[in-house]
Each structure stands twice: as C-alpha cells, then as structure tokens.
Coordinates of C-alpha atoms in Angstrom, one line a residue:
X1 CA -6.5 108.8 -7.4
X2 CA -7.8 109.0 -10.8
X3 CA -7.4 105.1 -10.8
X4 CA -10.0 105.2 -8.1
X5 CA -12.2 107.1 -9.6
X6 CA -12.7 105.2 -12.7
X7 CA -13.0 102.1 -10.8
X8 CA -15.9 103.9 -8.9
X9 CA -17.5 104.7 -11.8
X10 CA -17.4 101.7 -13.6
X11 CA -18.1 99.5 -11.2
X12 CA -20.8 98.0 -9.4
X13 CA -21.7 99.2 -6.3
X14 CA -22.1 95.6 -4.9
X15 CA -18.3 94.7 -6.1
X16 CA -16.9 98.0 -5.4
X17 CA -14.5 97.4 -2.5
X18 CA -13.2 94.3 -4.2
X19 CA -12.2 96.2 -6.7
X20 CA -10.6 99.2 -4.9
X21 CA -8.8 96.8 -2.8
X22 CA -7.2 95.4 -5.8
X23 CA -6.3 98.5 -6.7
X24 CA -4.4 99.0 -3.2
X25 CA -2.7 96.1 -3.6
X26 CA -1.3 97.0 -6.8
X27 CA 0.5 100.2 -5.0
X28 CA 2.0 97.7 -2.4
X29 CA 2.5 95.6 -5.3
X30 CA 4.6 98.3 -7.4
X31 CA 6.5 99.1 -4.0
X32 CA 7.7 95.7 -3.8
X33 CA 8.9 95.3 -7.3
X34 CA 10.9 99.2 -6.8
X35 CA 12.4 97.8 -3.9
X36 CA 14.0 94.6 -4.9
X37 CA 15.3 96.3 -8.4
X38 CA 16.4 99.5 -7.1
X39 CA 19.1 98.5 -5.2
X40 CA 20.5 96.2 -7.8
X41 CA 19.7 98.4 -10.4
X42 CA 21.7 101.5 -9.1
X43 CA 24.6 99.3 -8.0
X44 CA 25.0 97.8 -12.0
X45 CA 24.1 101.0 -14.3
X46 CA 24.3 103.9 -11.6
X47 CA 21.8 106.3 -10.2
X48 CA 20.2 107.9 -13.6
X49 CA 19.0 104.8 -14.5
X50 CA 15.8 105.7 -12.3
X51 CA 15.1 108.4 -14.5
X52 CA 15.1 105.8 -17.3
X53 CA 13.0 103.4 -15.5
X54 CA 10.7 105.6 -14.5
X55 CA 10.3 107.0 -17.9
X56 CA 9.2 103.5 -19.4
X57 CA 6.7 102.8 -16.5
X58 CA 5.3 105.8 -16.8
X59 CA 4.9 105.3 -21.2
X60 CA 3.6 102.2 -20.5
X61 CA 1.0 103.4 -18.1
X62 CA -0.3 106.3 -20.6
X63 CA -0.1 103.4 -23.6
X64 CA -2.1 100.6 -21.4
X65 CA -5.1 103.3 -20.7
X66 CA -5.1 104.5 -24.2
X67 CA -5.3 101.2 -25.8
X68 CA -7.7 99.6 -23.0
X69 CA -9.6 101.7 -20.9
X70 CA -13.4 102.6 -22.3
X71 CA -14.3 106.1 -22.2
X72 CA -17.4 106.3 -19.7
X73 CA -20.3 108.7 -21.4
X74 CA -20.7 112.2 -20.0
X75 CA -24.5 112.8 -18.7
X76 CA -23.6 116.6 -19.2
X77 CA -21.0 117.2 -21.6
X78 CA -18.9 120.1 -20.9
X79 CA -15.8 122.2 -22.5
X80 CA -13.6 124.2 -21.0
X81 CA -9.8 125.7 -22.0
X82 CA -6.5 124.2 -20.8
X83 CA -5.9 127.4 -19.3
X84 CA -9.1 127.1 -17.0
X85 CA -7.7 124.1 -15.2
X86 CA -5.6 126.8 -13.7
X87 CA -7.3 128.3 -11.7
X88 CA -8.1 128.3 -7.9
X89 CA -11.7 128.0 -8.5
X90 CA -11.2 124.0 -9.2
X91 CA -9.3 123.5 -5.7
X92 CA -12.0 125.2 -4.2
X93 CA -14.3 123.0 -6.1
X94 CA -13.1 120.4 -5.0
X95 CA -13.6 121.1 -0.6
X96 CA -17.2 122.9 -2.0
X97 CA -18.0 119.2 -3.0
X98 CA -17.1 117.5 0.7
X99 CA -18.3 120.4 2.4
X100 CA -22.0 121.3 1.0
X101 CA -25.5 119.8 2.5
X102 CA -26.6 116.6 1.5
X103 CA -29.5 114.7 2.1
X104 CA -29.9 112.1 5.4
X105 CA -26.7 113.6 7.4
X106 CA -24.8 112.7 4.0
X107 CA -21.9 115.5 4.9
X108 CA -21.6 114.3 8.7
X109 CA -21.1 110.8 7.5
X110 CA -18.3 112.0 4.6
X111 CA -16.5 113.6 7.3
X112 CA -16.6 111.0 9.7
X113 CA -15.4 108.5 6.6
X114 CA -12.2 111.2 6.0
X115 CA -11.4 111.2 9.5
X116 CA -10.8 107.9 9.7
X117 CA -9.0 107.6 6.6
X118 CA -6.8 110.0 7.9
X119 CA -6.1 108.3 11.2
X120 CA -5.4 105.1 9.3
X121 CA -2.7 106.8 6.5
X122 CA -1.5 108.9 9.4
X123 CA -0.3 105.3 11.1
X124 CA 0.6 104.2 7.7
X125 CA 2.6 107.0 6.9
X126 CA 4.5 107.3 10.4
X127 CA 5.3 103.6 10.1
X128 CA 7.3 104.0 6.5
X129 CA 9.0 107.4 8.6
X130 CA 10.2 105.3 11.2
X131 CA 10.9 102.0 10.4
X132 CA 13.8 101.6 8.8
X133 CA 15.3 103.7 11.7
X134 CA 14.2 101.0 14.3
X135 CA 14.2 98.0 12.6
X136 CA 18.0 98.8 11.6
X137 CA 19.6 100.3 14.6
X138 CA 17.5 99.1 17.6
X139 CA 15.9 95.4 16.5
X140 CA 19.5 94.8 14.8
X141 CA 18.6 94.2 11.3
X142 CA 20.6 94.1 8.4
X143 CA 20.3 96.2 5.2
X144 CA 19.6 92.8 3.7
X145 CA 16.8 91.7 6.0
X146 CA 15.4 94.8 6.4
X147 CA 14.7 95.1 2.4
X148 CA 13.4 91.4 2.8
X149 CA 11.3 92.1 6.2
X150 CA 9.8 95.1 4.3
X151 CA 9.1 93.5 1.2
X152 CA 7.3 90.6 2.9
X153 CA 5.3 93.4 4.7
X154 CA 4.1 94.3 1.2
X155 CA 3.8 91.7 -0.5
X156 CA 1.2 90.0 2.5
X157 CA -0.5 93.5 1.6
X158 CA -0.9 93.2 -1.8
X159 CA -2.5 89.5 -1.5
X160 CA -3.8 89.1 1.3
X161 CA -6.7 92.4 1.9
X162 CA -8.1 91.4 -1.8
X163 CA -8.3 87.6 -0.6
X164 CA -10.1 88.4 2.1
X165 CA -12.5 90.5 0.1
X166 CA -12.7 87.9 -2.3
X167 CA -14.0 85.0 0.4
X168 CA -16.0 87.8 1.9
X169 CA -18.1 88.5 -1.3
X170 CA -18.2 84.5 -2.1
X171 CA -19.5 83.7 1.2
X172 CA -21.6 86.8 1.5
X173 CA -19.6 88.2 4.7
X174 CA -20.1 92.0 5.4
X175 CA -17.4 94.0 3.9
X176 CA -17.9 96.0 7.4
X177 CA -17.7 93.0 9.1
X178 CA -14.1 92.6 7.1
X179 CA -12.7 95.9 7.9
X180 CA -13.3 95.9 11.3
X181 CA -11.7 92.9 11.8
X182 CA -8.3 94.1 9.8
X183 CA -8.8 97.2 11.7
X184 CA -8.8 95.2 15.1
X185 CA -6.2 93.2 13.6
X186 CA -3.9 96.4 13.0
X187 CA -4.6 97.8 16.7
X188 CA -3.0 94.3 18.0
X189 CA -0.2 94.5 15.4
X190 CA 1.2 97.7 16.7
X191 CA 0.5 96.8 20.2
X192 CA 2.4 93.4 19.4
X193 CA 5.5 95.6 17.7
X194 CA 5.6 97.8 21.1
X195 CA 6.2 94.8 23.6
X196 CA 9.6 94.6 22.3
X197 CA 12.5 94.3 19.8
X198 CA 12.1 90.6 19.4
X199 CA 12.1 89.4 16.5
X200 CA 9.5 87.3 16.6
X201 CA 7.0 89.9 17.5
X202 CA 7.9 92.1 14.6
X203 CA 7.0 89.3 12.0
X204 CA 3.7 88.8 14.1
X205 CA 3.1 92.4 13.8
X206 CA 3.6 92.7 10.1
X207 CA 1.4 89.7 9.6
X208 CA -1.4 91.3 11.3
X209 CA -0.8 94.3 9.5
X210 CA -1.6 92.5 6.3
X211 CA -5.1 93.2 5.8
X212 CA -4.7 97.0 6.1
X213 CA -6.1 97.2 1.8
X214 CA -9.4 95.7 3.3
X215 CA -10.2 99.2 6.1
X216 CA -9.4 101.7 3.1
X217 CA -10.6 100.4 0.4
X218 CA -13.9 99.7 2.6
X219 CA -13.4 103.7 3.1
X220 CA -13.3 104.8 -0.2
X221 CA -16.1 102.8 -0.7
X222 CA -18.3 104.5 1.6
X223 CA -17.0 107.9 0.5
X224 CA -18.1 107.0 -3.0
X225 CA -21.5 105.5 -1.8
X226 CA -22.1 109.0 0.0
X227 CA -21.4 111.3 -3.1
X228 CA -23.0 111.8 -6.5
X229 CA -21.8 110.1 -10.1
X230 CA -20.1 113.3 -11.6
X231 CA -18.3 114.0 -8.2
X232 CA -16.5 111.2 -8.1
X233 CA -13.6 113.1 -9.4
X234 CA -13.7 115.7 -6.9
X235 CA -14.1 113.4 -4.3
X236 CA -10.5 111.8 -4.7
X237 CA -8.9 114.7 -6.1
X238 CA -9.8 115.8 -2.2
X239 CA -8.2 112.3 -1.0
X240 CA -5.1 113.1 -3.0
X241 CA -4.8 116.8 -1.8
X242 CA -5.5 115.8 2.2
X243 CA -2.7 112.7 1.4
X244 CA 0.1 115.5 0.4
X245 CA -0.3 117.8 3.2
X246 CA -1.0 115.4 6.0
X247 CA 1.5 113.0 4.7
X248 CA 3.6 115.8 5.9
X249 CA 2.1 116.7 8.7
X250 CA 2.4 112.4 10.0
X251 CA 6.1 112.5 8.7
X252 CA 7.0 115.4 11.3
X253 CA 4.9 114.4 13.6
X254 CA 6.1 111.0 13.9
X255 CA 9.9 112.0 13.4
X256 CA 9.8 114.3 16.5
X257 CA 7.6 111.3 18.9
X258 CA 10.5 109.1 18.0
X259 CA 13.2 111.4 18.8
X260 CA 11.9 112.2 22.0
X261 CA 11.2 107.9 22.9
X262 CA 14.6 106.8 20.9
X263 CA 17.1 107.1 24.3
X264 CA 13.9 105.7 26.5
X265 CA 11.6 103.7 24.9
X266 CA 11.6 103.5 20.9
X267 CA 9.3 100.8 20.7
X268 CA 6.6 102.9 22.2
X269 CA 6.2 104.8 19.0
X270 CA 4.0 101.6 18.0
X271 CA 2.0 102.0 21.1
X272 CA 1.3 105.5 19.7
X273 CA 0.2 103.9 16.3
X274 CA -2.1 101.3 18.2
X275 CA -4.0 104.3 19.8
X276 CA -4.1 106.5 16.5
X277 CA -5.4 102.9 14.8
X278 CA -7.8 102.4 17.9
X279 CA -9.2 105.9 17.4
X280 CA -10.3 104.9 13.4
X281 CA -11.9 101.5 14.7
X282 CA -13.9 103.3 16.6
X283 CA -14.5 106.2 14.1
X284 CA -15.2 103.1 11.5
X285 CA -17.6 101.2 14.1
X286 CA -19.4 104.6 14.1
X287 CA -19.8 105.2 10.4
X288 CA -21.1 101.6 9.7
X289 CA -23.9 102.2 12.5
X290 CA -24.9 105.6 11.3
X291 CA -24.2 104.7 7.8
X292 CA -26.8 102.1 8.0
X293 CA -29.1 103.9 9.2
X294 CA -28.9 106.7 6.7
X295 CA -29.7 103.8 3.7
X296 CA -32.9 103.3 5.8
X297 CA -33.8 106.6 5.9
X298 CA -32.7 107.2 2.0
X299 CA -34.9 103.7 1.4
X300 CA -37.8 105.1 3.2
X301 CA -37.8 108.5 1.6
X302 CA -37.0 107.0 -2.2
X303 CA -40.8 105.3 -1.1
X304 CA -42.4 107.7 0.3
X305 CA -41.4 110.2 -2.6
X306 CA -43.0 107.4 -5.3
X307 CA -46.1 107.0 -3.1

C-alpha cells in the first residue's frame, strides 16, 4: 500500500488510474511468476528454498527504491522517535482521517468508495478460497491444469485492465465509463461460472474476469481524489488494515457458503459472487453520479471564494 501511495503522490491526477492499474497488474503479475516456480522449485531444492527466495525478492525490492525512487518534498517537515510509531494513537489516526468532515459530502462519498472496494475484494478474496476446491474436485481438473487455468486467470489480469486504461486515456474514454463496464463484465463472469461445471464456461468466466485492475484501481483513484496530499498515507494504510481483517472475514464467510452448497449446488457459490459484484456496480454507478456532482459544487465554490 505504500506503493500506492507514492504513485498517488507523484502522479498526475489526469494519469492516476493508469498508473494504479499498472501497479495491480504487477501483484497478479508476481502471483503468476510464484506459481509457476514454486512448484518446481520445492520439488528440486526442498521446501526452505522459499525462505531463500523470498529473501532475495525482498533485497531487491529495498535496493530498487533506494537506488531509484525520488524522495517527494515534505510541505511540513516533521520528526518523531522510532518508538512513537508504536503507539495506538497512529491506528486511530489513521480511521480519524476517513472518518472526519470534509467539504461537499467528501466523507459520504469516501465511504461509499470503501464500500465498494470491499464488495469487490470480498468476491476476490472468496474466489482464491474456493477455487481450487471446485475447479479440482467438481469441474474435474488436474493439478496441472488447474495451475495453468489459474495462471491464465492472472496473467489476462495483469495485461489486460492496464490495456484497457491505456486505449481509454488515448482515445479519451471515461475511466468511469471503463470500470463499469469491467464491473458489468465481472457480474456476467460469475453468473457465467454458476450455469455449470463446463468447461467451456469457466474459461468464459475468467476471461471476463480480466478487467477486474480497471474497477479498483478506478477506486483508489477516487479515494485519493477525495482526500488531502499529506493523507495519502493514512488513506491506504486504512485500505491495508480493512484488507487483513475482512480478508478474513470473506475467507470464512465464503468457506462456510460453500460447505453448505457443495452436496447441492457448488456452482451456486458464483451466483453469490455475481450478487456481492452486482451490489458494487451499483455502489460504483452511485459514486460516479454523486462524485460528479461534488467536482461541481467544489468548482463552483473554488469561484465563488476568488470572486
């Protein structure tokens, strides 16, 4: 989330959701790679050599943003002890910053954008929590085209939500316009994937699934747009906190709704997932209307406050 955050601030706000996509795509990206090496990686030098691998990702991370990323200047430089960082006060910061007044119906319209973030990782999540239970025992795949069927899934993910960003900003198409159309495409998806065990709706339904990077980076976005320069951090460090807990919270949920449909029904679990996903187009539909209307009324009182 800190990623997000300095593309936020660096960024323009015109190019933003490009950007954030991008940076969504390189988390389906990095899922990809660790599944395909893994498996063969485990099976040649044993299970430790995660801990290795892990170790040199992680030392080339910390050496790539030391050597390249620019340091952004402070507009109000403050100090502050290690020990400080400590303390509750910063969590409670961090929900102070989502939940206080802001100006134009700012903190109705940062709500509404969390909601339906949440609605769409909740899908997300319960989709990884169930899948390789269905795909393998009741569609009939093997572990080898299960890892291939799920490794397409993310690799369309990776390319395909920054493509479509990318021809949206070229042709000057709305990025709204974008991510309700990936969102519409992701209610059909799941209502594709709950017709049956086919096959050949399954690959339909991860194809359509494909353009989920342009609905959440689209969301950040707007949560950004809604919240001031130095609260950036704050903002995602909020993402990242409501991500651990209701990552949770979708993983149990999920795991008991398919227990209960797996001797009836299993497939149904994606008919769940196409109402949760229908519930955050709507929520989405809704912030774009209001959130248009609260530039307006931000426009109009920027002018009336020089006049």
């Amino acid at each position: 989330m800190s990623g997000l955050s300095y593309i936020s601030l660096v960024c323009e706000p015109s190019s933003r959701h490009l950007h954030l996509s991008l940076a969504e795509a390189s988390i389906s990206t990095a899922m990809v790679v660790g599944t395909l090496v893994n498996g063969p990686a485990i099976e040649i030098w044993g299970l430790n050599i995660l801990v290795y691998i892990t170790l040199t990702f992680c030392a080339c991370s910390a050496t790539l943003v030391s050597l390249f990323l620019v340091d952004i200047p402070k507009e109000h430089a403050r100090t502050f002890k290690w020990r400080q960082l400590l303390r509750p006060k910063h969590l409670l910061d961090v929900f102070r910053c989502i939940a206080r007044p802001r100006q134009q119906n700012g903190r109705p319209l940062l709500g509404l954008s969390f909601l339906a973030y949440l609605l769409v990782y909740t899908t997300i999540q319960g989709f990884i929590t169930v899948s390789f239970l269905y795909f393998v025992k009741e569609v009939g795949l093997t572990l080898t085209q299960f890892s291939v069927f799920n490794s397409t899934m993310y690799v369309l993910k990776s390319v395909v939500g920054p493509l479509f960003q990318f021809i949206a900003v070229k042709l000057s198409i709305s990025k709204y316009n974008v991510a309700v159309a990936a969102a519409a495409s992701s209610v059909l998806a799941y209502t594709t994937m709950s017709l049956g065990t086919s096959g050949y709706l399954q690959w339909m339904g991860i194809a359509l699934l494909s353009g989920q990077a342009c609905i959440t980076s689209v969301l950040h976005d707007f949560q950004a747009s809604l919240v001031e320069r130095d609260e950036l951090g704050k903002l995602f460090a909020c993402d990242a906190f409501l991500q651990a807990v209701w990552g949770v919270i979708a993983t149990v949920g999920y795991n008991a709704l398919y227990g209960c449909l797996v001797t009836w029904q299993p497939q149904f679990i994606f008919a769940a997932s196409s109402l949760l996903f229908l519930l955050a187009l709507i929520t989405l539909c809704l912030l774009i209307i209001l959130f248009q209307k609260h530039k307006v009324d931000r426009i109009s009182a920027s002018s009336h406050s020089c006049n």
